[in-house]
Short mmCIF file of N, CA, C and O in Angstrom, two decimals:
data_model
loop_
_atom_site.label_atom_id
_atom_site.label_comp_id
_atom_site.label_asym_id
_atom_site.label_seq_id
_atom_site.Cartn_x
_atom_site.Cartn_y
_atom_site.Cartn_z
N MET S 13 -26.78 52.49 -31.09
CA MET S 13 -26.13 51.58 -32.01
C MET S 13 -24.64 51.35 -31.70
O MET S 13 -24.18 50.24 -31.82
N PRO S 14 -23.86 52.33 -31.28
CA PRO S 14 -22.46 52.09 -30.98
C PRO S 14 -22.27 51.04 -29.88
O PRO S 14 -21.34 50.27 -29.91
N THR S 15 -23.17 51.00 -28.92
CA THR S 15 -23.06 50.01 -27.85
C THR S 15 -23.16 48.60 -28.42
O THR S 15 -22.40 47.72 -28.05
N ARG S 16 -24.06 48.43 -29.35
CA ARG S 16 -24.24 47.12 -29.96
C ARG S 16 -22.97 46.67 -30.69
O ARG S 16 -22.58 45.52 -30.61
N ARG S 17 -22.33 47.56 -31.40
CA ARG S 17 -21.10 47.21 -32.12
C ARG S 17 -20.01 46.76 -31.15
O ARG S 17 -19.29 45.84 -31.43
N ARG S 18 -19.88 47.44 -30.02
CA ARG S 18 -18.87 47.03 -29.05
C ARG S 18 -19.14 45.63 -28.53
O ARG S 18 -18.24 44.84 -28.36
N TRP S 19 -20.40 45.33 -28.29
CA TRP S 19 -20.74 44.00 -27.79
C TRP S 19 -20.50 42.93 -28.84
O TRP S 19 -20.14 41.81 -28.54
N LEU S 20 -20.70 43.25 -30.11
CA LEU S 20 -20.44 42.28 -31.16
C LEU S 20 -18.95 42.06 -31.37
O LEU S 20 -18.51 40.98 -31.69
N ALA S 21 -18.15 43.09 -31.16
CA ALA S 21 -16.71 42.98 -31.35
C ALA S 21 -16.06 42.21 -30.20
O ALA S 21 -15.08 41.52 -30.40
N LEU S 22 -16.60 42.33 -29.03
CA LEU S 22 -16.00 41.69 -27.86
C LEU S 22 -15.88 40.17 -28.01
O LEU S 22 -14.80 39.62 -27.80
N PRO S 23 -16.93 39.46 -28.41
CA PRO S 23 -16.77 38.01 -28.56
C PRO S 23 -15.72 37.63 -29.60
O PRO S 23 -15.00 36.67 -29.42
N LEU S 24 -15.57 38.40 -30.67
CA LEU S 24 -14.55 38.10 -31.66
C LEU S 24 -13.16 38.24 -31.07
O LEU S 24 -12.27 37.45 -31.35
N MET S 25 -12.98 39.24 -30.20
CA MET S 25 -11.69 39.43 -29.54
C MET S 25 -11.40 38.26 -28.61
O MET S 25 -10.27 37.83 -28.47
N LEU S 26 -12.42 37.74 -27.96
CA LEU S 26 -12.23 36.61 -27.05
C LEU S 26 -11.97 35.31 -27.80
O LEU S 26 -11.30 34.43 -27.29
N LEU S 27 -12.50 35.17 -29.00
CA LEU S 27 -12.32 33.95 -29.77
C LEU S 27 -10.94 33.81 -30.37
O LEU S 27 -10.48 32.70 -30.62
N THR S 28 -10.24 34.90 -30.61
CA THR S 28 -8.92 34.84 -31.23
C THR S 28 -7.94 33.98 -30.42
O THR S 28 -7.30 33.10 -30.98
N PRO S 29 -7.78 34.19 -29.10
CA PRO S 29 -6.88 33.31 -28.34
C PRO S 29 -7.34 31.85 -28.37
O PRO S 29 -6.52 30.93 -28.40
N LEU S 30 -8.64 31.63 -28.37
CA LEU S 30 -9.15 30.25 -28.42
C LEU S 30 -8.79 29.60 -29.75
O LEU S 30 -8.43 28.43 -29.80
N ALA S 31 -8.90 30.35 -30.83
CA ALA S 31 -8.55 29.82 -32.14
C ALA S 31 -7.06 29.49 -32.20
O ALA S 31 -6.66 28.46 -32.75
N ARG S 32 -6.23 30.36 -31.61
CA ARG S 32 -4.79 30.08 -31.57
C ARG S 32 -4.49 28.83 -30.76
O ARG S 32 -3.67 28.00 -31.14
N ALA S 33 -5.15 28.67 -29.62
CA ALA S 33 -4.95 27.49 -28.78
C ALA S 33 -5.38 26.23 -29.51
O ALA S 33 -4.72 25.20 -29.43
N ALA S 34 -6.49 26.31 -30.23
CA ALA S 34 -6.96 25.15 -30.99
C ALA S 34 -5.97 24.78 -32.08
O ALA S 34 -5.70 23.60 -32.32
N GLN S 35 -5.38 25.77 -32.74
CA GLN S 35 -4.39 25.49 -33.78
C GLN S 35 -3.14 24.87 -33.17
O GLN S 35 -2.56 23.94 -33.73
N THR S 36 -2.70 25.37 -32.02
CA THR S 36 -1.53 24.83 -31.35
C THR S 36 -1.78 23.37 -30.97
O THR S 36 -0.92 22.52 -31.16
N TRP S 37 -2.99 23.08 -30.46
CA TRP S 37 -3.33 21.70 -30.10
C TRP S 37 -3.32 20.81 -31.33
O TRP S 37 -2.78 19.71 -31.30
N GLN S 38 -3.89 21.29 -32.43
CA GLN S 38 -3.92 20.51 -33.66
C GLN S 38 -2.50 20.27 -34.18
O GLN S 38 -2.19 19.16 -34.64
N ASP S 39 -1.64 21.28 -34.10
CA ASP S 39 -0.25 21.10 -34.52
C ASP S 39 0.45 20.05 -33.66
O ASP S 39 1.19 19.21 -34.17
N ALA S 40 0.22 20.09 -32.35
CA ALA S 40 0.82 19.11 -31.44
C ALA S 40 0.32 17.71 -31.77
O ALA S 40 1.09 16.75 -31.77
N MET S 41 -0.97 17.57 -32.08
CA MET S 41 -1.53 16.26 -32.45
C MET S 41 -0.91 15.75 -33.75
O MET S 41 -0.58 14.57 -33.87
N GLN S 42 -0.72 16.64 -34.72
CA GLN S 42 -0.12 16.23 -35.99
C GLN S 42 1.32 15.75 -35.77
O GLN S 42 1.73 14.73 -36.33
N GLN S 43 2.09 16.47 -34.97
CA GLN S 43 3.47 16.07 -34.68
C GLN S 43 3.50 14.75 -33.92
O GLN S 43 4.34 13.89 -34.19
N ALA S 44 2.58 14.59 -32.96
CA ALA S 44 2.53 13.35 -32.19
C ALA S 44 2.18 12.18 -33.10
O ALA S 44 2.77 11.10 -32.99
N MET S 45 1.21 12.37 -34.01
CA MET S 45 0.84 11.29 -34.92
C MET S 45 1.99 10.96 -35.86
O MET S 45 2.23 9.79 -36.16
N GLN S 46 2.72 11.96 -36.29
CA GLN S 46 3.88 11.70 -37.15
C GLN S 46 4.91 10.86 -36.40
O GLN S 46 5.47 9.91 -36.95
N ARG S 47 5.14 11.17 -35.13
CA ARG S 47 6.09 10.39 -34.31
C ARG S 47 5.56 8.97 -34.08
O ARG S 47 6.32 8.01 -34.13
N ALA S 48 4.26 8.82 -33.86
CA ALA S 48 3.67 7.49 -33.69
C ALA S 48 3.83 6.68 -34.97
O ALA S 48 4.12 5.48 -34.92
N ARG S 49 3.67 7.32 -36.13
CA ARG S 49 3.89 6.63 -37.41
C ARG S 49 5.34 6.18 -37.55
O ARG S 49 5.61 5.10 -38.07
N GLN S 50 6.28 7.01 -37.10
CA GLN S 50 7.69 6.62 -37.12
C GLN S 50 7.92 5.40 -36.24
O GLN S 50 8.68 4.49 -36.61
N MET S 51 7.25 5.37 -35.08
CA MET S 51 7.34 4.20 -34.20
C MET S 51 6.76 2.97 -34.89
O MET S 51 7.32 1.88 -34.80
N ARG S 52 5.64 3.14 -35.58
CA ARG S 52 5.01 2.05 -36.32
C ARG S 52 5.98 1.51 -37.38
O ARG S 52 6.18 0.30 -37.51
N ASP S 53 6.61 2.41 -38.13
CA ASP S 53 7.56 2.01 -39.17
C ASP S 53 8.77 1.29 -38.57
O ASP S 53 9.28 0.33 -39.14
N GLU S 54 9.20 1.73 -37.39
CA GLU S 54 10.30 1.07 -36.68
C GLU S 54 9.90 -0.36 -36.31
O GLU S 54 10.69 -1.29 -36.44
N ALA S 55 8.67 -0.55 -35.86
CA ALA S 55 8.18 -1.89 -35.51
C ALA S 55 8.17 -2.79 -36.74
O ALA S 55 8.60 -3.95 -36.67
N VAL S 56 7.71 -2.27 -37.86
CA VAL S 56 7.65 -3.06 -39.09
C VAL S 56 9.06 -3.44 -39.54
O VAL S 56 9.32 -4.60 -39.91
N ARG S 57 10.00 -2.49 -39.49
CA ARG S 57 11.39 -2.79 -39.87
C ARG S 57 11.99 -3.88 -38.99
O ARG S 57 12.81 -4.67 -39.43
N ALA S 58 11.57 -3.92 -37.73
CA ALA S 58 12.09 -4.93 -36.79
C ALA S 58 11.36 -6.27 -36.95
O ALA S 58 11.71 -7.24 -36.28
N GLY S 59 10.34 -6.32 -37.82
CA GLY S 59 9.60 -7.56 -38.03
C GLY S 59 8.43 -7.74 -37.10
O GLY S 59 7.97 -8.86 -36.86
N ASP S 60 7.94 -6.64 -36.57
CA ASP S 60 6.82 -6.71 -35.62
C ASP S 60 5.53 -6.20 -36.26
O ASP S 60 5.49 -5.84 -37.42
N GLN S 61 4.47 -6.16 -35.45
CA GLN S 61 3.17 -5.67 -35.90
C GLN S 61 3.23 -4.16 -36.16
O GLN S 61 3.99 -3.46 -35.49
N PRO S 62 2.42 -3.66 -37.10
CA PRO S 62 2.51 -2.24 -37.48
C PRO S 62 1.73 -1.30 -36.56
O PRO S 62 0.70 -0.74 -36.94
N TYR S 63 2.25 -1.10 -35.35
CA TYR S 63 1.60 -0.20 -34.40
C TYR S 63 2.65 0.66 -33.71
O TYR S 63 3.75 0.19 -33.40
N GLY S 64 2.28 1.90 -33.45
CA GLY S 64 3.13 2.82 -32.71
C GLY S 64 2.26 3.75 -31.89
O GLY S 64 1.11 4.01 -32.23
N ALA S 65 2.82 4.26 -30.78
CA ALA S 65 2.05 5.15 -29.91
C ALA S 65 2.99 6.11 -29.18
O ALA S 65 4.16 5.78 -28.94
N VAL S 66 2.45 7.28 -28.86
CA VAL S 66 3.18 8.26 -28.05
C VAL S 66 2.24 8.85 -27.01
O VAL S 66 1.02 8.79 -27.16
N VAL S 67 2.84 9.43 -25.97
CA VAL S 67 2.08 10.10 -24.92
C VAL S 67 2.49 11.56 -24.92
O VAL S 67 3.68 11.88 -24.93
N LEU S 68 1.49 12.44 -24.94
CA LEU S 68 1.72 13.89 -24.92
C LEU S 68 1.33 14.47 -23.57
O LEU S 68 0.29 14.12 -23.02
N ARG S 69 2.14 15.36 -23.07
CA ARG S 69 1.76 16.20 -21.93
C ARG S 69 1.83 17.62 -22.44
O ARG S 69 2.91 18.11 -22.76
N GLY S 70 0.68 18.25 -22.57
CA GLY S 70 0.63 19.57 -23.22
C GLY S 70 0.94 19.37 -24.69
O GLY S 70 0.28 18.62 -25.38
N ASP S 71 2.01 20.01 -25.16
CA ASP S 71 2.41 19.82 -26.55
C ASP S 71 3.78 19.15 -26.66
O ASP S 71 4.45 19.23 -27.67
N VAL S 72 4.19 18.46 -25.58
CA VAL S 72 5.49 17.79 -25.53
C VAL S 72 5.29 16.28 -25.47
O VAL S 72 4.51 15.78 -24.66
N ILE S 73 6.00 15.55 -26.33
CA ILE S 73 5.96 14.09 -26.29
C ILE S 73 6.80 13.63 -25.11
O ILE S 73 8.00 13.93 -25.03
N VAL S 74 6.19 12.92 -24.17
CA VAL S 74 6.89 12.47 -22.96
C VAL S 74 7.14 10.97 -22.94
O VAL S 74 7.79 10.46 -22.03
N GLY S 75 6.64 10.25 -23.95
CA GLY S 75 6.88 8.81 -24.02
C GLY S 75 6.41 8.29 -25.36
O GLY S 75 5.58 8.90 -26.02
N GLY S 76 6.97 7.17 -25.74
CA GLY S 76 6.56 6.56 -26.99
C GLY S 76 7.17 5.18 -27.15
O GLY S 76 8.17 4.86 -26.50
N ALA S 77 6.56 4.38 -28.03
CA ALA S 77 7.08 3.03 -28.25
C ALA S 77 6.44 2.41 -29.48
O ALA S 77 5.29 2.70 -29.80
N PRO S 78 7.19 1.52 -30.14
CA PRO S 78 6.62 0.70 -31.20
C PRO S 78 6.09 -0.60 -30.60
O PRO S 78 6.40 -0.93 -29.45
N SER S 79 5.31 -1.33 -31.37
CA SER S 79 4.86 -2.65 -30.93
C SER S 79 6.06 -3.58 -30.83
O SER S 79 6.95 -3.55 -31.68
N ARG S 80 6.07 -4.42 -29.80
CA ARG S 80 7.15 -5.41 -29.62
C ARG S 80 6.57 -6.78 -29.30
O ARG S 80 7.23 -7.61 -28.67
N VAL S 81 5.35 -7.04 -29.72
CA VAL S 81 4.67 -8.30 -29.44
C VAL S 81 5.45 -9.48 -30.00
O VAL S 81 5.72 -10.46 -29.30
N ILE S 82 5.84 -9.41 -31.26
CA ILE S 82 6.52 -10.52 -31.92
C ILE S 82 7.98 -10.58 -31.54
O ILE S 82 8.49 -11.64 -31.15
N THR S 83 8.68 -9.45 -31.63
CA THR S 83 10.12 -9.47 -31.38
C THR S 83 10.47 -9.79 -29.93
O THR S 83 11.48 -10.41 -29.65
N ALA S 84 9.62 -9.38 -28.99
CA ALA S 84 9.86 -9.68 -27.58
C ALA S 84 9.22 -11.00 -27.16
O ALA S 84 9.46 -11.49 -26.06
N GLY S 85 8.38 -11.54 -28.03
CA GLY S 85 7.68 -12.77 -27.68
C GLY S 85 6.73 -12.56 -26.51
O GLY S 85 6.49 -13.46 -25.71
N ASN S 86 6.18 -11.34 -26.42
CA ASN S 86 5.32 -10.98 -25.29
C ASN S 86 3.99 -10.48 -25.86
O ASN S 86 3.93 -9.40 -26.43
N PRO S 87 2.90 -11.22 -25.67
CA PRO S 87 1.62 -10.79 -26.23
C PRO S 87 1.07 -9.51 -25.61
O PRO S 87 0.11 -8.95 -26.11
N GLN S 88 1.70 -9.03 -24.53
CA GLN S 88 1.25 -7.80 -23.90
C GLN S 88 2.13 -6.59 -24.24
O GLN S 88 1.91 -5.51 -23.71
N ALA S 89 3.09 -6.75 -25.13
CA ALA S 89 4.01 -5.66 -25.47
C ALA S 89 3.43 -4.78 -26.57
O ALA S 89 4.09 -4.45 -27.54
N HIS S 90 2.17 -4.37 -26.37
CA HIS S 90 1.52 -3.47 -27.33
C HIS S 90 2.17 -2.09 -27.26
O HIS S 90 2.65 -1.67 -26.20
N ALA S 91 2.16 -1.39 -28.37
CA ALA S 91 2.78 -0.07 -28.45
C ALA S 91 2.20 0.88 -27.40
O ALA S 91 2.94 1.64 -26.76
N GLU S 92 0.89 0.85 -27.22
CA GLU S 92 0.24 1.77 -26.29
C GLU S 92 0.72 1.54 -24.85
O GLU S 92 1.05 2.50 -24.15
N ARG S 93 0.74 0.29 -24.42
CA ARG S 93 1.16 0.01 -23.04
C ARG S 93 2.64 0.32 -22.85
O ARG S 93 3.04 0.82 -21.80
N LYS S 94 3.44 0.03 -23.86
CA LYS S 94 4.87 0.35 -23.76
C LYS S 94 5.08 1.87 -23.73
O LYS S 94 5.94 2.36 -23.01
N ALA S 95 4.28 2.61 -24.50
CA ALA S 95 4.37 4.08 -24.49
C ALA S 95 3.96 4.63 -23.12
O ALA S 95 4.59 5.57 -22.61
N LEU S 96 2.93 4.06 -22.53
CA LEU S 96 2.51 4.48 -21.18
C LEU S 96 3.63 4.24 -20.17
O LEU S 96 3.96 5.12 -19.36
N ARG S 97 4.23 3.05 -20.21
CA ARG S 97 5.33 2.73 -19.30
C ARG S 97 6.51 3.68 -19.50
O ARG S 97 7.14 4.13 -18.54
N ASP S 98 6.82 3.96 -20.78
CA ASP S 98 7.93 4.86 -21.09
C ASP S 98 7.67 6.25 -20.52
O ASP S 98 8.55 6.86 -19.91
N ALA S 99 6.46 6.77 -20.69
CA ALA S 99 6.11 8.10 -20.17
C ALA S 99 6.18 8.12 -18.64
O ALA S 99 6.72 9.07 -18.06
N LEU S 100 5.65 7.09 -18.00
CA LEU S 100 5.71 7.03 -16.53
C LEU S 100 7.15 7.02 -16.04
O LEU S 100 7.51 7.71 -15.09
N ARG S 101 8.00 6.24 -16.72
CA ARG S 101 9.41 6.16 -16.34
C ARG S 101 10.11 7.50 -16.53
O ARG S 101 10.82 7.98 -15.64
N ARG S 102 9.90 8.12 -17.69
CA ARG S 102 10.57 9.39 -17.99
C ARG S 102 10.13 10.51 -17.05
O ARG S 102 10.93 11.37 -16.68
N LEU S 103 8.85 10.51 -16.70
CA LEU S 103 8.33 11.56 -15.82
C LEU S 103 8.55 11.26 -14.35
O LEU S 103 8.37 12.13 -13.50
N GLY S 104 8.92 10.01 -14.05
CA GLY S 104 9.10 9.63 -12.65
C GLY S 104 7.81 9.77 -11.88
O GLY S 104 7.79 10.22 -10.74
N SER S 105 6.71 9.38 -12.52
CA SER S 105 5.39 9.59 -11.95
C SER S 105 4.65 8.26 -11.80
O SER S 105 5.05 7.25 -12.38
N THR S 106 3.58 8.30 -11.04
CA THR S 106 2.74 7.11 -10.89
C THR S 106 1.48 7.21 -11.72
O THR S 106 0.72 6.25 -11.79
N ASP S 107 1.22 8.38 -12.30
CA ASP S 107 0.07 8.51 -13.20
C ASP S 107 0.36 9.55 -14.28
O ASP S 107 1.32 10.30 -14.19
N LEU S 108 -0.48 9.55 -15.29
CA LEU S 108 -0.32 10.45 -16.43
C LEU S 108 -1.53 11.37 -16.57
O LEU S 108 -2.02 11.61 -17.67
N ALA S 109 -2.02 11.86 -15.45
CA ALA S 109 -3.19 12.74 -15.44
C ALA S 109 -2.95 13.93 -16.36
O ALA S 109 -1.90 14.57 -16.31
N GLY S 110 -3.93 14.19 -17.23
CA GLY S 110 -3.83 15.32 -18.14
C GLY S 110 -3.11 15.02 -19.44
O GLY S 110 -3.07 15.87 -20.32
N CYS S 111 -2.55 13.83 -19.58
CA CYS S 111 -1.82 13.48 -20.80
C CYS S 111 -2.76 12.89 -21.85
O CYS S 111 -3.87 12.48 -21.55
N VAL S 112 -2.27 12.86 -23.09
CA VAL S 112 -3.03 12.32 -24.21
C VAL S 112 -2.24 11.16 -24.81
O VAL S 112 -1.03 11.27 -25.03
N LEU S 113 -2.91 10.05 -25.06
CA LEU S 113 -2.31 8.89 -25.73
C LEU S 113 -2.66 8.98 -27.20
O LEU S 113 -3.83 9.01 -27.57
N VAL S 114 -1.64 9.04 -28.06
CA VAL S 114 -1.84 9.11 -29.51
C VAL S 114 -1.32 7.82 -30.11
O VAL S 114 -0.17 7.46 -29.90
N SER S 115 -2.18 7.11 -30.84
CA SER S 115 -1.84 5.80 -31.38
C SER S 115 -2.17 5.74 -32.87
O SER S 115 -3.08 6.42 -33.34
N THR S 116 -1.43 4.90 -33.59
CA THR S 116 -1.67 4.77 -35.03
C THR S 116 -2.96 4.03 -35.34
O THR S 116 -3.47 4.12 -36.45
N SER S 117 -3.49 3.29 -34.38
CA SER S 117 -4.77 2.62 -34.57
C SER S 117 -5.51 2.57 -33.24
O SER S 117 -4.93 2.86 -32.20
N ARG S 118 -6.77 2.21 -33.28
CA ARG S 118 -7.56 2.16 -32.04
C ARG S 118 -6.95 1.15 -31.08
O ARG S 118 -6.74 -0.01 -31.43
N PRO S 119 -6.68 1.56 -29.85
CA PRO S 119 -6.12 0.64 -28.86
C PRO S 119 -7.11 -0.47 -28.51
O PRO S 119 -8.33 -0.28 -28.53
N CYS S 120 -6.57 -1.63 -28.17
CA CYS S 120 -7.42 -2.74 -27.74
C CYS S 120 -7.99 -2.41 -26.35
O CYS S 120 -7.58 -1.45 -25.70
N ARG S 121 -8.91 -3.23 -25.89
CA ARG S 121 -9.56 -2.98 -24.59
C ARG S 121 -8.56 -3.00 -23.43
O ARG S 121 -8.69 -2.23 -22.49
N LEU S 122 -7.58 -3.88 -23.50
CA LEU S 122 -6.60 -3.94 -22.42
C LEU S 122 -5.73 -2.68 -22.39
O LEU S 122 -5.38 -2.18 -21.32
N CYS S 123 -5.39 -2.15 -23.58
CA CYS S 123 -4.63 -0.90 -23.64
C CYS S 123 -5.47 0.27 -23.17
O CYS S 123 -4.98 1.17 -22.49
N GLU S 124 -6.77 0.26 -23.51
CA GLU S 124 -7.67 1.31 -23.03
C GLU S 124 -7.77 1.25 -21.50
O GLU S 124 -7.77 2.29 -20.84
N ALA S 125 -7.83 0.05 -20.96
CA ALA S 125 -7.89 -0.11 -19.50
C ALA S 125 -6.60 0.38 -18.84
O ALA S 125 -6.64 1.05 -17.80
N ALA S 126 -5.46 0.08 -19.46
CA ALA S 126 -4.18 0.55 -18.94
C ALA S 126 -4.12 2.08 -18.97
O ALA S 126 -3.63 2.72 -18.03
N ALA S 127 -4.64 2.69 -20.04
CA ALA S 127 -4.67 4.15 -20.15
C ALA S 127 -5.56 4.74 -19.06
O ALA S 127 -5.21 5.75 -18.45
N ALA S 128 -6.68 4.11 -18.81
CA ALA S 128 -7.59 4.59 -17.76
C ALA S 128 -6.91 4.49 -16.40
O ALA S 128 -7.00 5.41 -15.57
N LYS S 129 -6.24 3.39 -16.16
CA LYS S 129 -5.55 3.19 -14.87
C LYS S 129 -4.43 4.23 -14.68
O LYS S 129 -4.17 4.67 -13.56
N ALA S 130 -3.80 4.61 -15.80
CA ALA S 130 -2.73 5.62 -15.73
C ALA S 130 -3.30 7.04 -15.70
O ALA S 130 -2.55 8.00 -15.63
N ARG S 131 -4.64 7.17 -15.76
CA ARG S 131 -5.35 8.44 -15.71
C ARG S 131 -5.11 9.30 -16.95
O ARG S 131 -5.10 10.53 -16.88
N ILE S 132 -4.94 8.66 -18.11
CA ILE S 132 -4.83 9.39 -19.37
C ILE S 132 -6.14 10.17 -19.57
O ILE S 132 -7.22 9.63 -19.37
N ALA S 133 -6.02 11.44 -19.96
CA ALA S 133 -7.21 12.28 -20.11
C ALA S 133 -7.95 12.03 -21.41
O ALA S 133 -9.16 12.17 -21.47
N ARG S 134 -7.20 11.63 -22.44
CA ARG S 134 -7.81 11.51 -23.76
C ARG S 134 -6.98 10.56 -24.61
O ARG S 134 -5.77 10.49 -24.45
N MET S 135 -7.66 9.85 -25.51
CA MET S 135 -6.96 8.98 -26.45
C MET S 135 -7.34 9.42 -27.86
O MET S 135 -8.52 9.64 -28.15
N VAL S 136 -6.35 9.54 -28.72
CA VAL S 136 -6.55 9.93 -30.11
C VAL S 136 -5.86 8.86 -30.94
O VAL S 136 -4.74 8.46 -30.64
N TYR S 137 -6.52 8.41 -32.01
CA TYR S 137 -5.93 7.34 -32.79
C TYR S 137 -6.20 7.50 -34.27
O TYR S 137 -7.14 8.16 -34.68
N GLY S 138 -5.36 6.86 -35.08
CA GLY S 138 -5.54 6.81 -36.53
C GLY S 138 -5.08 8.06 -37.24
O GLY S 138 -4.88 9.11 -36.65
N ASP S 139 -4.90 7.92 -38.55
CA ASP S 139 -4.42 9.03 -39.35
C ASP S 139 -5.37 10.22 -39.35
O ASP S 139 -4.98 11.35 -39.56
N ALA S 140 -6.67 9.97 -39.11
CA ALA S 140 -7.64 11.05 -39.08
C ALA S 140 -7.69 11.71 -37.70
O ALA S 140 -8.49 12.59 -37.48
N LEU S 141 -6.83 11.26 -36.79
CA LEU S 141 -6.80 11.78 -35.41
C LEU S 141 -8.18 11.71 -34.77
O LEU S 141 -8.70 12.64 -34.21
N THR S 142 -8.80 10.54 -34.85
CA THR S 142 -10.12 10.31 -34.28
C THR S 142 -10.01 10.36 -32.75
O THR S 142 -9.15 9.73 -32.16
N ASP S 143 -10.92 11.08 -32.14
CA ASP S 143 -10.91 11.21 -30.69
C ASP S 143 -11.70 10.07 -30.09
O ASP S 143 -12.87 9.88 -30.38
N ALA S 144 -11.05 9.28 -29.26
CA ALA S 144 -11.72 8.15 -28.62
C ALA S 144 -12.44 8.56 -27.35
O ALA S 144 -13.10 7.77 -26.73
N GLY S 145 -12.28 9.82 -26.95
CA GLY S 145 -12.92 10.27 -25.72
C GLY S 145 -12.18 9.75 -24.51
O GLY S 145 -11.13 9.13 -24.63
N PRO S 146 -12.71 9.99 -23.34
CA PRO S 146 -12.03 9.51 -22.14
C PRO S 146 -12.11 7.99 -22.06
O PRO S 146 -13.11 7.39 -22.47
N PRO S 147 -11.04 7.35 -21.58
CA PRO S 147 -11.08 5.90 -21.47
C PRO S 147 -12.13 5.45 -20.48
O PRO S 147 -12.37 6.11 -19.48
N ALA S 148 -12.76 4.32 -20.77
CA ALA S 148 -13.80 3.80 -19.88
C ALA S 148 -13.20 3.01 -18.74
O ALA S 148 -12.17 2.47 -18.78
#
């Protein structure tokens, strides 16, 4: 019987670091969504559409932007694409492999395509932090 108890305790010991990592990831997602909401509010104050987005690498925000479609007069100035460009510029990189795109709403197909081209690993959107899965 003592052998059995050791085997039952071992998986619980292994799950503790995983639970901590999951909590850290959830905290990073909450902070990223809060920053994306701030970007959305900035867009609204400027008279633009209510969208904001940020890019995370690990638990660090490496790029972000509000929508600028109306104020810039550019139908392609979506928050998601601007956030991707900002992250690429700040990182001095040609791709965002391993990064997460966090947006206040579901990205349009063109933004999803831009995320895929930038090699974004995952997209999360909306107040419920819905996981969009890997971009197609």
